[in-house]
Short mmCIF file of C-alpha atoms in Angstrom, two decimals:
data_model
loop_
_atom_site.label_atom_id
_atom_site.label_comp_id
_atom_site.label_asym_id
_atom_site.label_seq_id
_atom_site.Cartn_x
_atom_site.Cartn_y
_atom_site.Cartn_z
CA LYS F 1 95.69 82.48 98.62
CA THR F 2 97.90 85.31 99.88
CA LEU F 3 94.88 87.61 100.04
CA ALA F 4 93.04 85.08 102.23
CA LYS F 5 96.01 84.91 104.62
CA LEU F 6 96.15 88.71 104.86
CA SER F 7 92.42 88.85 105.57
CA ALA F 8 92.79 86.30 108.36
CA ILE F 9 95.71 88.22 109.87
CA SER F 10 93.86 91.53 109.66
CA LEU F 11 91.04 90.08 111.75
CA LEU F 12 93.51 89.51 114.56
CA LEU F 13 95.04 92.98 114.41
CA PRO F 14 93.39 96.01 115.99
CA SER F 15 91.62 98.30 113.57
CA PRO F 16 89.10 101.09 114.01
CA ASN F 17 86.33 98.61 113.20
CA ASN F 18 87.24 95.84 115.66
CA LEU F 19 89.25 97.70 118.33
CA TYR F 20 86.16 98.31 120.44
CA THR F 21 85.15 94.66 120.41
CA MET F 22 88.66 93.54 121.33
CA SER F 23 89.01 95.77 124.38
CA LEU F 24 88.36 94.49 127.87
CA PHE F 25 86.94 97.82 128.98
CA ASN F 26 84.12 99.75 127.39
CA THR F 27 85.85 102.98 126.44
CA GLU F 28 83.07 104.20 124.17
CA ASN F 29 82.24 106.90 126.73
CA THR F 30 85.61 108.12 127.95
CA TRP F 31 84.28 110.18 130.87
CA ALA F 32 82.20 107.30 132.20
CA PHE F 33 85.26 105.06 132.03
CA VAL F 34 87.49 107.64 133.78
CA PHE F 35 84.99 108.18 136.59
CA GLY F 36 84.41 104.41 136.84
CA LEU F 37 88.14 103.86 137.25
CA LEU F 38 88.34 106.68 139.80
CA GLY F 39 85.40 105.15 141.67
CA ASN F 40 87.17 101.78 141.72
CA LEU F 41 90.32 103.34 143.15
CA ILE F 42 88.34 105.08 145.89
CA SER F 43 86.35 101.91 146.63
CA PHE F 44 89.61 99.94 146.80
CA ALA F 45 90.88 102.38 149.44
CA VAL F 46 87.57 102.16 151.35
CA PHE F 47 87.71 98.35 151.35
CA LEU F 48 91.29 98.46 152.67
CA SER F 49 90.68 101.15 155.30
CA PRO F 50 89.94 98.63 158.11
CA VAL F 51 93.33 96.92 157.65
CA PRO F 52 94.91 98.75 160.65
CA THR F 53 91.93 97.76 162.82
CA PHE F 54 92.19 94.11 161.81
CA TYR F 55 95.96 94.15 162.21
CA ARG F 56 95.35 95.32 165.78
CA ILE F 57 92.72 92.59 166.30
CA TRP F 58 95.11 89.96 164.93
CA LYS F 59 98.02 91.23 167.02
CA LYS F 60 96.05 91.37 170.30
CA LYS F 61 93.95 88.26 169.52
CA THR F 62 90.78 90.05 170.62
CA THR F 63 88.15 92.22 168.94
CA GLU F 64 88.28 94.71 171.87
CA GLY F 65 84.63 95.71 171.54
CA PHE F 66 84.73 96.37 167.79
CA GLN F 67 81.53 95.45 165.96
CA SER F 68 81.11 93.36 162.82
CA ILE F 69 78.08 95.23 161.44
CA PRO F 70 80.00 97.38 158.91
CA TYR F 71 81.77 94.36 157.44
CA VAL F 72 78.65 92.17 157.20
CA VAL F 73 76.74 95.01 155.50
CA ALA F 74 79.66 95.69 153.13
CA LEU F 75 79.80 92.00 152.16
CA PHE F 76 76.06 92.00 151.50
CA SER F 77 76.32 95.16 149.39
CA ALA F 78 79.23 93.80 147.31
CA THR F 79 77.33 90.54 146.75
CA LEU F 80 74.25 92.46 145.59
CA TRP F 81 76.35 94.54 143.19
CA LEU F 82 77.75 91.32 141.71
CA TYR F 83 74.19 90.08 141.16
CA TYR F 84 73.33 93.41 139.54
CA ALA F 85 76.35 93.00 137.25
CA THR F 86 74.91 89.71 135.95
CA GLN F 87 71.93 91.70 134.62
CA LYS F 88 74.03 94.22 132.68
CA LYS F 89 76.81 94.17 130.10
CA ASP F 90 80.11 96.07 129.95
CA VAL F 91 80.46 96.04 133.74
CA PHE F 92 84.05 94.84 134.13
CA LEU F 93 84.93 97.58 136.63
CA LEU F 94 81.83 96.82 138.70
CA VAL F 95 82.66 93.12 138.81
CA THR F 96 86.34 93.56 139.69
CA ILE F 97 85.86 95.94 142.62
CA ASN F 98 82.94 94.04 144.12
CA ALA F 99 84.67 90.67 143.73
CA PHE F 100 87.62 92.20 145.59
CA GLY F 101 85.16 93.60 148.16
CA CYS F 102 83.60 90.17 148.75
CA PHE F 103 87.07 88.67 149.14
CA ILE F 104 88.40 91.27 151.60
CA GLU F 105 85.18 91.49 153.64
CA THR F 106 85.17 87.69 153.98
CA ILE F 107 88.70 87.89 155.39
CA TYR F 108 87.65 90.63 157.84
CA ILE F 109 84.60 88.69 159.00
CA SER F 110 86.63 85.47 159.36
CA MET F 111 89.18 87.28 161.52
CA PHE F 112 86.38 88.83 163.56
CA LEU F 113 84.78 85.41 164.11
CA ALA F 114 88.14 83.91 165.10
CA TYR F 115 88.86 86.50 167.81
CA ALA F 116 85.42 87.69 168.97
CA PRO F 117 83.90 86.63 172.28
CA LYS F 118 81.04 84.13 171.97
CA PRO F 119 78.12 86.64 172.14
CA ALA F 120 79.64 88.84 169.42
CA ARG F 121 80.49 85.77 167.34
CA MET F 122 76.93 84.45 167.58
CA LEU F 123 75.48 87.85 166.64
CA THR F 124 77.78 88.00 163.61
CA VAL F 125 76.80 84.50 162.48
CA LYS F 126 73.11 85.39 162.87
CA MET F 127 73.58 88.57 160.82
CA LEU F 128 75.48 86.65 158.15
CA LEU F 129 72.76 84.00 157.93
CA LEU F 130 69.91 86.50 157.99
CA MET F 131 71.35 89.15 155.70
CA ASN F 132 73.96 87.56 153.48
CA PHE F 133 72.24 84.23 152.99
CA GLY F 134 68.53 84.74 153.67
CA GLY F 135 68.28 88.31 152.40
CA PHE F 136 70.35 87.68 149.31
CA CYS F 137 68.45 84.49 148.44
CA ALA F 138 65.12 86.28 148.92
CA ILE F 139 66.15 89.18 146.67
CA LEU F 140 67.58 86.81 144.07
CA LEU F 141 64.51 84.57 143.95
CA LEU F 142 61.97 87.41 143.99
CA CYS F 143 63.76 89.40 141.31
CA GLN F 144 64.51 86.35 139.18
CA PHE F 145 60.96 84.98 139.12
CA LEU F 146 58.72 88.03 139.58
CA VAL F 147 60.46 90.69 137.48
CA LYS F 148 61.68 90.46 133.89
CA GLY F 149 64.14 92.27 131.64
CA ALA F 150 65.23 95.86 132.18
CA THR F 151 62.84 96.31 135.10
CA ARG F 152 64.76 93.63 137.02
CA ALA F 153 68.03 95.51 136.57
CA LYS F 154 66.39 98.76 137.74
CA ILE F 155 64.95 97.14 140.86
CA ILE F 156 68.21 95.39 141.73
CA GLY F 157 70.10 98.64 141.06
CA GLY F 158 67.81 100.50 143.45
CA ILE F 159 68.34 97.88 146.14
CA CYS F 160 72.10 98.08 145.57
CA VAL F 161 72.13 101.86 145.92
CA GLY F 162 70.15 101.56 149.15
CA PHE F 163 72.61 99.12 150.63
CA SER F 164 75.58 101.15 149.40
CA VAL F 165 74.25 104.01 151.50
CA CYS F 166 74.02 101.54 154.41
CA VAL F 167 77.67 100.57 153.90
CA PHE F 168 78.70 104.16 154.49
CA ALA F 169 76.20 104.60 157.33
CA ALA F 170 77.06 101.30 159.10
CA PRO F 171 80.21 102.68 160.76
CA LEU F 172 77.91 105.16 162.51
CA SER F 173 76.74 102.22 164.65
CA ILE F 174 80.05 102.61 166.47
CA ILE F 175 79.04 106.12 167.56
CA ARG F 176 76.82 104.52 170.23
CA THR F 177 79.88 102.78 171.71
CA VAL F 178 81.90 106.00 171.50
CA ILE F 179 79.18 107.94 173.35
CA LYS F 180 78.68 105.17 175.91
CA THR F 181 82.38 104.80 176.70
CA ARG F 182 83.21 108.47 176.10
CA SER F 183 86.24 107.33 174.15
CA VAL F 184 87.12 107.46 170.45
CA GLU F 185 89.21 104.30 170.87
CA TYR F 186 86.57 102.24 169.04
CA MET F 187 86.42 104.41 165.95
CA PRO F 188 87.55 102.32 162.95
CA PHE F 189 90.11 104.86 161.73
#
């Protein structure tokens, strides 16, 4: 009887055999985990980098010519990465940073919609509907029904990488405004 109790207790305690299964993070490959954590910290900073811009928008109650393209593209990218995460396992870091990204980008876009003039607001809503609803649904349905298994994850991963590049290239759309106005006032940093 005592031996049975000790066996039950030992199942609850960490041991070399069950420590890996009890952990929230996959630390089997230490370097991958370290670089994943570092990537999350950098991504967290990137997601928060527009805070001064949106503080300015909130304070002045106007978007002052800022564009919503970078935030709509970032929301789409984070949503795609969350879909990719559903196809893989041991992706806690991927889920946490992209869930945070979806949350913060939704706040940015909501603030933009609240303070933007009507033409900019309508363009943002069209982009949201086209990209974040239509595009995401199309990718989800096509990948879900036309591609199976590991190939699905590879295709979704490729799409995600493509849009991640777009997230970092989207702020370059502001360069046109900077050249047109000959002022760096509209740069997001």
